[in-house]
PDB file of C-alpha atoms in Angstrom:
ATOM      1  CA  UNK A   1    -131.300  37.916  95.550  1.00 59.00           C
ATOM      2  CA  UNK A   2    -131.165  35.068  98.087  1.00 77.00           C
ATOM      3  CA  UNK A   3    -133.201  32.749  95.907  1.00 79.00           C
ATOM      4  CA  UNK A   4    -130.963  33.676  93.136  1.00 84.00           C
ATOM      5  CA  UNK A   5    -127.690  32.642  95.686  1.00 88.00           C
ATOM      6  CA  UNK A   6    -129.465  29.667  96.831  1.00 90.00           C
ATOM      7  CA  UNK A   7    -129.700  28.462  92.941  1.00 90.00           C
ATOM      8  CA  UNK A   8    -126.447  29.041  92.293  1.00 92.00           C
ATOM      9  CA  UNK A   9    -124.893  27.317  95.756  1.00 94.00           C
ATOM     10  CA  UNK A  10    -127.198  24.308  94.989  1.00 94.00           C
ATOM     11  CA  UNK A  11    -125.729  24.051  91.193  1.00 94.00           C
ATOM     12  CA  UNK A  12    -122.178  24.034  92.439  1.00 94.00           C
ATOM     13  CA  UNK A  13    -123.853  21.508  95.124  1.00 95.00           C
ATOM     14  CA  UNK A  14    -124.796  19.331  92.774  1.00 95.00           C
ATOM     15  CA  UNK A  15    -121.561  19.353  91.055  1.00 95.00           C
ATOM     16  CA  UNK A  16    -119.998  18.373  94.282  1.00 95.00           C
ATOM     17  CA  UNK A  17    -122.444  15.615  95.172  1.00 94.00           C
ATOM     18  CA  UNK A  18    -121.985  14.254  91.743  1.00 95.00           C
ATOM     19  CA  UNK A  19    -118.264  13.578  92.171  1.00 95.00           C
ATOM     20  CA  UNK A  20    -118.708  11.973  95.650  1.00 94.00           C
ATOM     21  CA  UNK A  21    -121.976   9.903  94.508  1.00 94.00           C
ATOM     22  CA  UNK A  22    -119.285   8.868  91.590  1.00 93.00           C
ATOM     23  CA  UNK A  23    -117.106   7.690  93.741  1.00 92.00           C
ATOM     24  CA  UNK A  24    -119.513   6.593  96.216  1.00 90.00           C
ATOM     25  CA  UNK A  25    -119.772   2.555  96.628  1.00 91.00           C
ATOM     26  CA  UNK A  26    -122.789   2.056  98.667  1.00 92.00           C
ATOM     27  CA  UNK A  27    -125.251   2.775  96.029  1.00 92.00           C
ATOM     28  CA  UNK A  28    -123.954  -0.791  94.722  1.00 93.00           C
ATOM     29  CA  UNK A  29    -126.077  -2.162  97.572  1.00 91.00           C
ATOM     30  CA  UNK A  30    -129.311  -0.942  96.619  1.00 92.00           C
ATOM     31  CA  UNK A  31    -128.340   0.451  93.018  1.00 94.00           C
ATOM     32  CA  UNK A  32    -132.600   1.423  92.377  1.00 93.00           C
ATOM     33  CA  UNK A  33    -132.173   3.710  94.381  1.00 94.00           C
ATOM     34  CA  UNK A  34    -128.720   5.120  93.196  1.00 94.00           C
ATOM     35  CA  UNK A  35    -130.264   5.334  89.509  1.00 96.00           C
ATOM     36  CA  UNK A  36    -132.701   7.493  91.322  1.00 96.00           C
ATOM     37  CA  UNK A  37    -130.490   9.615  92.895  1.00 96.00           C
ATOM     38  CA  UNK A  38    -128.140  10.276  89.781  1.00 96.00           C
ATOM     39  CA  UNK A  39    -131.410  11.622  88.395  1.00 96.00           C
ATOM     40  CA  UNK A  40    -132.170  13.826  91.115  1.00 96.00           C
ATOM     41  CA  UNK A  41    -128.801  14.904  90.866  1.00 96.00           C
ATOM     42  CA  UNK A  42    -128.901  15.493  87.017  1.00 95.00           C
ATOM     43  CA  UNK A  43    -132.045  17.168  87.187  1.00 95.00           C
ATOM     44  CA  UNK A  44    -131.167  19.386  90.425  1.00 95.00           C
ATOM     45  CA  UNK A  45    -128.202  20.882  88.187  1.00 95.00           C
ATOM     46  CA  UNK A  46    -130.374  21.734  85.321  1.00 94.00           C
ATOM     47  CA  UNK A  47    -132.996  23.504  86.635  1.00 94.00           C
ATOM     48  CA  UNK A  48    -130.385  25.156  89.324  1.00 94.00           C
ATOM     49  CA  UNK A  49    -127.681  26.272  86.840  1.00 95.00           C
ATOM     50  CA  UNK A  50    -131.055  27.460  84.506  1.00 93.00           C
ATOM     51  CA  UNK A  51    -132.694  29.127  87.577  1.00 91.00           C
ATOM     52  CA  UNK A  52    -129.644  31.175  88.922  1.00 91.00           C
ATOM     53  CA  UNK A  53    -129.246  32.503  85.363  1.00 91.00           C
ATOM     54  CA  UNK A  54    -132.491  33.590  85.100  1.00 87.00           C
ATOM     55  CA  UNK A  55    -132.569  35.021  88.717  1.00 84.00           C
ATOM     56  CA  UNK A  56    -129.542  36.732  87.842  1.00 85.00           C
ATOM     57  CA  UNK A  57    -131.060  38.127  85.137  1.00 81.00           C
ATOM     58  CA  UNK A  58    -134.553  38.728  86.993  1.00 80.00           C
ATOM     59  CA  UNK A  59    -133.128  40.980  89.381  1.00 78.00           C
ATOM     60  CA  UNK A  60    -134.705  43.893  88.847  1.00 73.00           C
ATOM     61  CA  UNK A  61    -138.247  42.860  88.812  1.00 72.00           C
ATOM     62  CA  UNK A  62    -138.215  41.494  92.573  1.00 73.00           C
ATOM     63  CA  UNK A  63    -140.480  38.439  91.913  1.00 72.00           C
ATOM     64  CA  UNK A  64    -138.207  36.097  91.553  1.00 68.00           C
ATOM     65  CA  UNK A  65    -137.798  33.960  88.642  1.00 74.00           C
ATOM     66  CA  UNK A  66    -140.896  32.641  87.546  1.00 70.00           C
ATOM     67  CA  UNK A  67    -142.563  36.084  88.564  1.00 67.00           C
ATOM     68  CA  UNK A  68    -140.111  38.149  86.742  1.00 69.00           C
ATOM     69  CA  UNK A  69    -140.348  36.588  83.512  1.00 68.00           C
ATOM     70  CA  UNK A  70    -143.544  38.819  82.260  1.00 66.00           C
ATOM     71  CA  UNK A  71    -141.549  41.527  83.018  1.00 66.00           C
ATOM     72  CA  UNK A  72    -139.678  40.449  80.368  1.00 68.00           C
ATOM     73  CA  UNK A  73    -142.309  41.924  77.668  1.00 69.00           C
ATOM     74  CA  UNK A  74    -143.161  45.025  79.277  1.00 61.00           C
ATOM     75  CA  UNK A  75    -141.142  48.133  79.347  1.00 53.00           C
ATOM     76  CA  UNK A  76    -139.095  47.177  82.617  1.00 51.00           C
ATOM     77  CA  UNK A  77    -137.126  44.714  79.969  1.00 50.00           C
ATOM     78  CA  UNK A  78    -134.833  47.950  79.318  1.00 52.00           C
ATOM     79  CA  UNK A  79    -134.297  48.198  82.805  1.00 72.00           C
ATOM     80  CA  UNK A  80    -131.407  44.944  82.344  1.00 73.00           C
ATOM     81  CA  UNK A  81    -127.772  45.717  82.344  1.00 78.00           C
ATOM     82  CA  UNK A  82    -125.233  44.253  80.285  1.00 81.00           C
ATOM     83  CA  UNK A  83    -124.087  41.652  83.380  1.00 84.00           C
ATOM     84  CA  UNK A  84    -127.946  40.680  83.545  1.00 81.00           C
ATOM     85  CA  UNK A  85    -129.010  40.453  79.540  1.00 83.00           C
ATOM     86  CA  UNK A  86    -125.578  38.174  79.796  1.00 89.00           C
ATOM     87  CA  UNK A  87    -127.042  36.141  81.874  1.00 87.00           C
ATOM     88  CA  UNK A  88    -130.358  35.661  80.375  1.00 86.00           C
ATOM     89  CA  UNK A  89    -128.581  34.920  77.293  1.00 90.00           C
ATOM     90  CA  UNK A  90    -126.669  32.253  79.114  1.00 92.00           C
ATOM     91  CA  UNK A  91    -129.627  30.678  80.927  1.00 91.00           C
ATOM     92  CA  UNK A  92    -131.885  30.710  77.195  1.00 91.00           C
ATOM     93  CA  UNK A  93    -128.662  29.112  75.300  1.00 94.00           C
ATOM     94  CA  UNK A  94    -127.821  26.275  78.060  1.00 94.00           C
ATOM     95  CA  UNK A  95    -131.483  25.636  78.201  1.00 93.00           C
ATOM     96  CA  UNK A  96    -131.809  24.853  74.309  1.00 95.00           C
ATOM     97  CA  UNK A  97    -128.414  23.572  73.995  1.00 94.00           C
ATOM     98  CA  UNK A  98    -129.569  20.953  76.739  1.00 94.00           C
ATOM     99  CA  UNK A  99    -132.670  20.160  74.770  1.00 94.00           C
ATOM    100  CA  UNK A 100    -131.347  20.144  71.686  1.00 94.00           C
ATOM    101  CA  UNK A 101    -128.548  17.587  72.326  1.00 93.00           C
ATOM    102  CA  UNK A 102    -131.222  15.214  74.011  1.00 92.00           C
ATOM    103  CA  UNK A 103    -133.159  15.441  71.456  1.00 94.00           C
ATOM    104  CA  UNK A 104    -130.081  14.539  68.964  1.00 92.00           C
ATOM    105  CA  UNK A 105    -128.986  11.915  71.299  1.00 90.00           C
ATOM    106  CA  UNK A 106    -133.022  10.006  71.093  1.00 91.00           C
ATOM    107  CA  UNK A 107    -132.694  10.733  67.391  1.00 91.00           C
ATOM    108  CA  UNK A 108    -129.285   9.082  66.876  1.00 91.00           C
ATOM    109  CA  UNK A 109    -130.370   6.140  68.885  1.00 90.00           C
ATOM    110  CA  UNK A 110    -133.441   5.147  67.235  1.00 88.00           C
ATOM    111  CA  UNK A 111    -131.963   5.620  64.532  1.00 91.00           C
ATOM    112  CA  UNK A 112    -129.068   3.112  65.412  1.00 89.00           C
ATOM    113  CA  UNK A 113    -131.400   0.820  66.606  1.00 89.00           C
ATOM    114  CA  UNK A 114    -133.784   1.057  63.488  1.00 88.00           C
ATOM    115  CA  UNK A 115    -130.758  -0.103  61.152  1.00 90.00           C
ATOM    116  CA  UNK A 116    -129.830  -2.582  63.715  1.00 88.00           C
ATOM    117  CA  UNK A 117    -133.454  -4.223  63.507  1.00 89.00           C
ATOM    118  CA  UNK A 118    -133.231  -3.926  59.739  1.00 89.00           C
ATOM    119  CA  UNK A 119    -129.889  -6.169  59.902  1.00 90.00           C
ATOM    120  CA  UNK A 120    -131.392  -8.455  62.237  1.00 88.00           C
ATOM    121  CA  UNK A 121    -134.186  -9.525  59.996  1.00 86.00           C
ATOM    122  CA  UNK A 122    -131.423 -10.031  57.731  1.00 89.00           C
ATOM    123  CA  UNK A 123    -128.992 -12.581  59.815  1.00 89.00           C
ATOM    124  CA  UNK A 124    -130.411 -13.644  62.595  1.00 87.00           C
ATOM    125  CA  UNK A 125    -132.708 -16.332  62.962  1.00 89.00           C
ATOM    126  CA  UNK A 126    -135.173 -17.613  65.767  1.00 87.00           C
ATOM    127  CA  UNK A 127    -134.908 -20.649  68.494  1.00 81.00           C
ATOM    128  CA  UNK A 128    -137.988 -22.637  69.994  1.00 74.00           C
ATOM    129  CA  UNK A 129    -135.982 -23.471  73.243  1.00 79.00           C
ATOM    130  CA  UNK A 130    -135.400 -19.888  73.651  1.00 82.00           C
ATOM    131  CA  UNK A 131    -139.188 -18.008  72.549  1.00 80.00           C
ATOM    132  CA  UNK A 132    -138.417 -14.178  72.018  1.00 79.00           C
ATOM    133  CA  UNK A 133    -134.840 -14.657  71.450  1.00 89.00           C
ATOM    134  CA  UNK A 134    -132.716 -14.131  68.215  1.00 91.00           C
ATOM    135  CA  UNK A 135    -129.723 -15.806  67.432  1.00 92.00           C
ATOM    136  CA  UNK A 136    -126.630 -14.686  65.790  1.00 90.00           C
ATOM    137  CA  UNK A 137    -124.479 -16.807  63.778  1.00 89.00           C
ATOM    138  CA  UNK A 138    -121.542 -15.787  64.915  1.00 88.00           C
ATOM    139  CA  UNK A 139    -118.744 -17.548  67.314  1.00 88.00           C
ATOM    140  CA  UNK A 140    -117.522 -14.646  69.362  1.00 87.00           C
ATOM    141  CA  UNK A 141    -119.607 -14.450  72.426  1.00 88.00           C
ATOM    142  CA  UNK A 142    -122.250 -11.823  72.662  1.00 88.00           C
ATOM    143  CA  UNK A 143    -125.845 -11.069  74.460  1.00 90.00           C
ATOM    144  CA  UNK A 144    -127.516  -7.875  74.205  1.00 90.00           C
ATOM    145  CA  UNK A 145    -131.314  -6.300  74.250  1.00 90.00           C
ATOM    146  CA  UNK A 146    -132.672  -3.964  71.479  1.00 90.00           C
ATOM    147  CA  UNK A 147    -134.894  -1.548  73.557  1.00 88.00           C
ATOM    148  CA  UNK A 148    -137.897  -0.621  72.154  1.00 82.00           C
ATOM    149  CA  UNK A 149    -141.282   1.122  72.489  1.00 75.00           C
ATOM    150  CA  UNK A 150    -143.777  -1.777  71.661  1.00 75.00           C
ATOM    151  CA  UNK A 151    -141.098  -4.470  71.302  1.00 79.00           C
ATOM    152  CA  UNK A 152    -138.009  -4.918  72.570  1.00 84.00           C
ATOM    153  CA  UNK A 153    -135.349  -8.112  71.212  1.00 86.00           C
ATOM    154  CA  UNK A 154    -133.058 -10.349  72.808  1.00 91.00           C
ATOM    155  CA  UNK A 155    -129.839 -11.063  71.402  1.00 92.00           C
ATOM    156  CA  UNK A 156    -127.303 -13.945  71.472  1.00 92.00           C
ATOM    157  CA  UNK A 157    -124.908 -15.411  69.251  1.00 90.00           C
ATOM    158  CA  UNK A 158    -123.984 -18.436  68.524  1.00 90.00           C
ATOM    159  CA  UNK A 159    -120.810 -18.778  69.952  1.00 91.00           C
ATOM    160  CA  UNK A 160    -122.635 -17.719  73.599  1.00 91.00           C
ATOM    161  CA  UNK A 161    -124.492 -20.469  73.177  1.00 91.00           C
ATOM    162  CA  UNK A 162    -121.762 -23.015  73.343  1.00 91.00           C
ATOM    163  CA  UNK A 163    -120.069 -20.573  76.121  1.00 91.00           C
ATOM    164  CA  UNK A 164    -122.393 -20.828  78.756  1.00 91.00           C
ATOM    165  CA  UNK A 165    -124.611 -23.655  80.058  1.00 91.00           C
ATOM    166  CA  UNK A 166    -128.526 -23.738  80.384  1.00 91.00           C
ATOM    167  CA  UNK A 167    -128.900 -21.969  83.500  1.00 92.00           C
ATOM    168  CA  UNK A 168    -126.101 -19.307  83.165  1.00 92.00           C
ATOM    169  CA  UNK A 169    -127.823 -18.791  79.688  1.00 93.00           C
ATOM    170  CA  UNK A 170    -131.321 -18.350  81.437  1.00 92.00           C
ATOM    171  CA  UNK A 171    -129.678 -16.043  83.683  1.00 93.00           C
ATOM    172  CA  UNK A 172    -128.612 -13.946  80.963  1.00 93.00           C
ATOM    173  CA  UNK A 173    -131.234 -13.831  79.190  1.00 93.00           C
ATOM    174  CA  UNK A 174    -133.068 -12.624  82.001  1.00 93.00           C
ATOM    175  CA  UNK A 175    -130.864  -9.942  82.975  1.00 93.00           C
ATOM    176  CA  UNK A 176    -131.362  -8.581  79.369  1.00 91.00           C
ATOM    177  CA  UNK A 177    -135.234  -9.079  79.399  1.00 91.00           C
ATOM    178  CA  UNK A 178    -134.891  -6.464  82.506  1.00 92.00           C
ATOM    179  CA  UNK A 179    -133.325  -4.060  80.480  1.00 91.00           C
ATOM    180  CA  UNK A 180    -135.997  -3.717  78.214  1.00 89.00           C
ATOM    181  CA  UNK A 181    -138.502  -4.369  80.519  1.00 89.00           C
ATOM    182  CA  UNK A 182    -137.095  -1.483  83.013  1.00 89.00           C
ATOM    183  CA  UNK A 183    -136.257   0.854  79.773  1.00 89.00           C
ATOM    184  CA  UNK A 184    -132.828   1.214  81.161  1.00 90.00           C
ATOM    185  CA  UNK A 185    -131.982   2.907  78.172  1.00 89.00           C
ATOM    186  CA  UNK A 186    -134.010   6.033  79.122  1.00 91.00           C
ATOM    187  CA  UNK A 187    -131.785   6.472  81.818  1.00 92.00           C
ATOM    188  CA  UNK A 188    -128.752   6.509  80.193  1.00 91.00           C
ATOM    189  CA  UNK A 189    -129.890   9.212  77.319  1.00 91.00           C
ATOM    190  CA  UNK A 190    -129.692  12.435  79.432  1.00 93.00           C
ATOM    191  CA  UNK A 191    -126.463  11.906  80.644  1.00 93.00           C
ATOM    192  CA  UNK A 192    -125.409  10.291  77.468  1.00 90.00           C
ATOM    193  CA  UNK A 193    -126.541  13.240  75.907  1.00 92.00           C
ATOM    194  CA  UNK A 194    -124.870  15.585  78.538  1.00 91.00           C
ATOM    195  CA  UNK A 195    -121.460  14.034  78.107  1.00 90.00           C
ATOM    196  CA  UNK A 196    -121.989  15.192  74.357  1.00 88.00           C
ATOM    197  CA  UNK A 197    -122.578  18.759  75.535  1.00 89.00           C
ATOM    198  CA  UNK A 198    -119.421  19.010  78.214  1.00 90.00           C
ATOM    199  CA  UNK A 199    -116.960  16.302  76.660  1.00 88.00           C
ATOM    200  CA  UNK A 200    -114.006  17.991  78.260  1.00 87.00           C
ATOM    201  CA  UNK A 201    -114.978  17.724  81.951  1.00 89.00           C
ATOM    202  CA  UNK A 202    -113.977  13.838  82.550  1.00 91.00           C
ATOM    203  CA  UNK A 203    -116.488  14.340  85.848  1.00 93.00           C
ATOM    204  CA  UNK A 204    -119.517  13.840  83.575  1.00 92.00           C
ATOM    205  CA  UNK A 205    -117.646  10.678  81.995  1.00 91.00           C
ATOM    206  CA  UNK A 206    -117.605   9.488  85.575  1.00 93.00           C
ATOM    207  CA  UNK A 207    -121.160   9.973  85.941  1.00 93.00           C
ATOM    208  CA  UNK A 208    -122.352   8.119  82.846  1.00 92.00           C
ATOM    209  CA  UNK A 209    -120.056   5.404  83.750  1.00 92.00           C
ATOM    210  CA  UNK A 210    -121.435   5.177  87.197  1.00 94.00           C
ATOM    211  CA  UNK A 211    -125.007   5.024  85.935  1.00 94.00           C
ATOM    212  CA  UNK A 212    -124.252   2.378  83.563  1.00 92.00           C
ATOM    213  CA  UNK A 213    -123.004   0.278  86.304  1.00 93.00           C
ATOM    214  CA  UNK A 214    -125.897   0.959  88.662  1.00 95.00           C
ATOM    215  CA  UNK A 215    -128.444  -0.079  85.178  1.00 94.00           C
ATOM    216  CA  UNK A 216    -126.118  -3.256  85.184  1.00 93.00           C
ATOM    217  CA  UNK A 217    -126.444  -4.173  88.978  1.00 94.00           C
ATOM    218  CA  UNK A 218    -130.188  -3.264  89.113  1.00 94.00           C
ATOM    219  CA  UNK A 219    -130.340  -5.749  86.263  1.00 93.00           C
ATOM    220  CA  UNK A 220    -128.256  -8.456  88.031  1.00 93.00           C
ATOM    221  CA  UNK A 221    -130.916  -8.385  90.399  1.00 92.00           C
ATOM    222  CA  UNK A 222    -133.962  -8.690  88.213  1.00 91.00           C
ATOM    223  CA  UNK A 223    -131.634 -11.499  86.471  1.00 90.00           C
ATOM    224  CA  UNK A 224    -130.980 -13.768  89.978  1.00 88.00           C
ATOM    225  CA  UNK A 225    -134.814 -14.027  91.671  1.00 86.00           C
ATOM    226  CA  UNK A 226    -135.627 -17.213  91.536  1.00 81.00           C
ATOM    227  CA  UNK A 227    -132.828 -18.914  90.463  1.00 86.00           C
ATOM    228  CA  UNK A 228    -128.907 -19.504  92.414  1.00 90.00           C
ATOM    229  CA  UNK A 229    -126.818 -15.793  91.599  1.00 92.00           C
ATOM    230  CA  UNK A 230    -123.576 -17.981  90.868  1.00 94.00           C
ATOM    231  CA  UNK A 231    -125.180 -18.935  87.404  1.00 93.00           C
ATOM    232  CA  UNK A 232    -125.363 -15.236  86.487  1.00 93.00           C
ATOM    233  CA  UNK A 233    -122.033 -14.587  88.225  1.00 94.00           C
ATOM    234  CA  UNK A 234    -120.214 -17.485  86.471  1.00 94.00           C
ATOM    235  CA  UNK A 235    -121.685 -16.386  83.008  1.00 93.00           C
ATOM    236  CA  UNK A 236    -120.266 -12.621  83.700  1.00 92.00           C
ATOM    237  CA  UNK A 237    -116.740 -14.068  84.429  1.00 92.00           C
ATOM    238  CA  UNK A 238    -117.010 -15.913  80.883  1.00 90.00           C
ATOM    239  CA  UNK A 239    -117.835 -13.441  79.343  1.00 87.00           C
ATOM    240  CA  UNK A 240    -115.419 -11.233  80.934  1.00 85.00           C
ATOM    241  CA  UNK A 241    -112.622 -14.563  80.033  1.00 86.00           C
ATOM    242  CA  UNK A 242    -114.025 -14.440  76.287  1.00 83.00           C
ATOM    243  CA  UNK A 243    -113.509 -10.535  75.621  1.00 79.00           C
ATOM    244  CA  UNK A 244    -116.870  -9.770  74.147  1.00 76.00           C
ATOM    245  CA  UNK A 245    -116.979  -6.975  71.415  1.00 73.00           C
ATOM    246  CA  UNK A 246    -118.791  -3.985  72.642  1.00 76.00           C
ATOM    247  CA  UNK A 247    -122.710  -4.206  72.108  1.00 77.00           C
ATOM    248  CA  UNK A 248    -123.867  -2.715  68.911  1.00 80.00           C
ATOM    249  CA  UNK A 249    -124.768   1.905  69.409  1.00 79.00           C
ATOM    250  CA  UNK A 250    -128.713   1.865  70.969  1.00 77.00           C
ATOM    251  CA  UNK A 251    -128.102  -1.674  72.555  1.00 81.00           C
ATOM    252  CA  UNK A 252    -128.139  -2.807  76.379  1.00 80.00           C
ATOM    253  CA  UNK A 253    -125.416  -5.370  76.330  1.00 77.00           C
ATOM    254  CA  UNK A 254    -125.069  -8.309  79.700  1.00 72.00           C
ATOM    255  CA  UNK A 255    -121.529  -7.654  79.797  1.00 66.00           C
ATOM    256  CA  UNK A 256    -119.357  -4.048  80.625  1.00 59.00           C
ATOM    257  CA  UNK A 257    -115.580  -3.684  79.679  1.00 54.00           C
ATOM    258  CA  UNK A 258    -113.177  -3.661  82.551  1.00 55.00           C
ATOM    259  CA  UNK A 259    -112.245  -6.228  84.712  1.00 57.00           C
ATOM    260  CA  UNK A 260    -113.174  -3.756  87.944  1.00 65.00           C
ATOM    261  CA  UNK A 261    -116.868  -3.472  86.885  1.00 85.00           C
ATOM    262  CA  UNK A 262    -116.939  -7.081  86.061  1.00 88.00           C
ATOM    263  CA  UNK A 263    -115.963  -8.024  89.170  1.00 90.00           C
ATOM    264  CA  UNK A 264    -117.995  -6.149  91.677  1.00 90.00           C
ATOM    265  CA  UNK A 265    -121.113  -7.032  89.841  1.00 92.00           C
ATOM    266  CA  UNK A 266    -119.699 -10.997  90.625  1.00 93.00           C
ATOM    267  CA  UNK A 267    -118.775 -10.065  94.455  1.00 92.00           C
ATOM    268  CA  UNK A 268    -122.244  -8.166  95.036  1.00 91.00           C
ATOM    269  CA  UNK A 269    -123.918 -11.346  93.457  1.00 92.00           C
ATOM    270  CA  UNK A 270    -121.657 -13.916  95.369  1.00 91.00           C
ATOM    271  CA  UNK A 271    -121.897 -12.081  98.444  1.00 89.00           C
ATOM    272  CA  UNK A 272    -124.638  -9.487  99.074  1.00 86.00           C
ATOM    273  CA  UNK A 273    -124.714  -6.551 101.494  1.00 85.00           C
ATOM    274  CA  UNK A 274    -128.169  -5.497 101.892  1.00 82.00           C
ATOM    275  CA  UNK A 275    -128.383  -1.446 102.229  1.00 80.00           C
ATOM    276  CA  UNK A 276    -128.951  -0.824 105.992  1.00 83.00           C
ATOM    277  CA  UNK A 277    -132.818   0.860 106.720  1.00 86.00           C
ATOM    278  CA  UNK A 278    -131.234   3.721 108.048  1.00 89.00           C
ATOM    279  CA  UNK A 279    -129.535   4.870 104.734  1.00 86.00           C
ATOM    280  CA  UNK A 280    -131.839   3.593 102.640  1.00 87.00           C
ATOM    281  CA  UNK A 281    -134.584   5.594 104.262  1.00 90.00           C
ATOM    282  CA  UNK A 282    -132.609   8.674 104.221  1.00 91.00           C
ATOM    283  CA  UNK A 283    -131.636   8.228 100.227  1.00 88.00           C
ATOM    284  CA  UNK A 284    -135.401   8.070  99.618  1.00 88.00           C
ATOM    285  CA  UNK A 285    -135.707  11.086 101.879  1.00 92.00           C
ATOM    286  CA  UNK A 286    -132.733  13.326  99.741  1.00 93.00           C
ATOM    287  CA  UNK A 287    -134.339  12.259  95.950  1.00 94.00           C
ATOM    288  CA  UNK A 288    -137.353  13.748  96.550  1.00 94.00           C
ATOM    289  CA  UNK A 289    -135.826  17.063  98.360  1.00 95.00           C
ATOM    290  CA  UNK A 290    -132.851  17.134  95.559  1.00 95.00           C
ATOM    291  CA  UNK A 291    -135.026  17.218  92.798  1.00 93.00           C
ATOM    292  CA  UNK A 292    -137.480  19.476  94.499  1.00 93.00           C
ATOM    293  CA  UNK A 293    -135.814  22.062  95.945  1.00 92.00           C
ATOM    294  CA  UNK A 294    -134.599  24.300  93.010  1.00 92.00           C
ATOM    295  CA  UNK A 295    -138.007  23.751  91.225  1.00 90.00           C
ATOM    296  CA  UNK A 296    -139.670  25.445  94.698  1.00 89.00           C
ATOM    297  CA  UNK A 297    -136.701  28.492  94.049  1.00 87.00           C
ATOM    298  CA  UNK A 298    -137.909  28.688  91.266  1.00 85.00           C
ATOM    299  CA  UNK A 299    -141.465  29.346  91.931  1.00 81.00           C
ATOM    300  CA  UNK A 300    -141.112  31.214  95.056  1.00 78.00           C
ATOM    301  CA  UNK A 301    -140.958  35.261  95.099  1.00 70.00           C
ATOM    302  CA  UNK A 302    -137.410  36.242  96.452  1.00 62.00           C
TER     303      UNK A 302
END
């Protein structure tokens, strides 16, 4: 029973630190290590929620939840009551429900990304100045990576071109290059996917928008070493200026919507504020511990 309680306090607990970490405005500092905590976070409330289910459920077996499930198959399963086969229930539908939407969500978006390709063979067309790049003849400004498994393409139009000079254009063109080098679109899937599965609570909207920020910074980042940040922060506030039309469903595009976004990304470039040793050691401390904890409920008898 106390395992069981200790699930189900941690998957309200996650809940909780999920709307401060939302709000939260340090992880812009070191935003690595935010993306990492999000996914402790996200994976904390999973296996939590699942576990107290299941413990719930588990009860009368006394081995906890991992021990109780062969119990399951003998004759103790008629043993349950109606609050506890509830429960199971519950815990066996979130589980696939969970699944099953990720698994729509990876389907959707290589499937996106498939047509997108097709199209691009279609209109786009190739630069020597710019080697891995295609270009877009098109006038509105736009930059954006096409993630992919063995190759991933970089995307600018035409009218970005004439936008931005040669060194905010190199910066942008690296900050998309660490998209697909860093798979930032992993990332985003689960909670892209989760936002699918619980579209009325506007606290998982949060959290996808927070991530999505954090991928952007972490990019910014990759985008300024070795090179001045004001290029990269200069091309943002065109961008920003020019209104870009949001990147195309399965892309990674260089510029959010919203001037509030837009703006810390050019402050935290302009004016950096490293992430003190102190709190960055104890954020590596809590990912490990976050995501670890329920998975050790889990296992352990109780």
């Amino acid at each position: 029973m106390t395992g069981t309680a200790l699930l189900a306090l941690i998957s309200l607990g996650s809940v909780g630190g999920a709307h401060l970490l939302s709000r939260a405005r340090w992880t812009w500092r070191m935003p690595r290590i935010g993306i990492a905590l999000w996914q402790a976070i996200g994976l904390c409330w999973g296996v939590a929620t699942i576990g107290a289910l299941l413990g719930l459920a588990l009860l009368p077996y006394r081995k906890g939840v991992l021990g109780g499930l062969p119990g399951l198959y003998g004759d103790q399963g008629a043993r349950l009551n109606a609050m506890q086969v509830t429960a199971l229930l519950g815990a066996i539908g979130l589980a696939a429900v969970l699944l099953v939407m990720l698994m729509f969500a990876i389907v959707r978006v290589v499937r996106a990304r498939r047509r997108h390709r097709a199209l691009l063979a279609l209109v786009s067309r190739s630069d020597s100045s710019m080697p891995g790049t295609l270009v877009l003849d098109h006038p509105g400004a736009a930059a954006y990576c096409v993630p992919g498994v063995r190759s991933s393409k970089v995307v600018v139009s035409a009218g970005t071109l004439e936008l931005l000079d040669r060194g905010e254009l190199a910066a942008v063109l690296a900050h998309e290059r660490a998209h697909a080098r860093e798979r930032h679109d992993l990332v985003l899937l689960p909670f892209a996917s989760l936002r699918q599965v619980f579209p009325q609570f506007h606290l998982v909207g949060r959290c996808l928008d927070a991530v999505e920020l954090l991928i952007e910074m972490a990019a910014d980042d990759r985008a300024r070493h070795g090179r001045p940040p004001r290029e990269l922060a200069t091309a943002l506030l065109r961008f920003a200026a020019a209104r870009p039309a949001a990147a195309p469903s399965g892309t990674l595009g260089v510029a959010t919507h919203g001037d509030i976004p837009v703006m810390a990304r050019v402050n935290r470039l302009l004016e950096p504020q490293p992430l003190s040793r102190r709190l960055r050691f104890a954020a590596a401390v809590a990912i490990p511990v976050i995501a670890g904890l329920p998975l050790l409920l889990l296992v352990l008898p109780h």
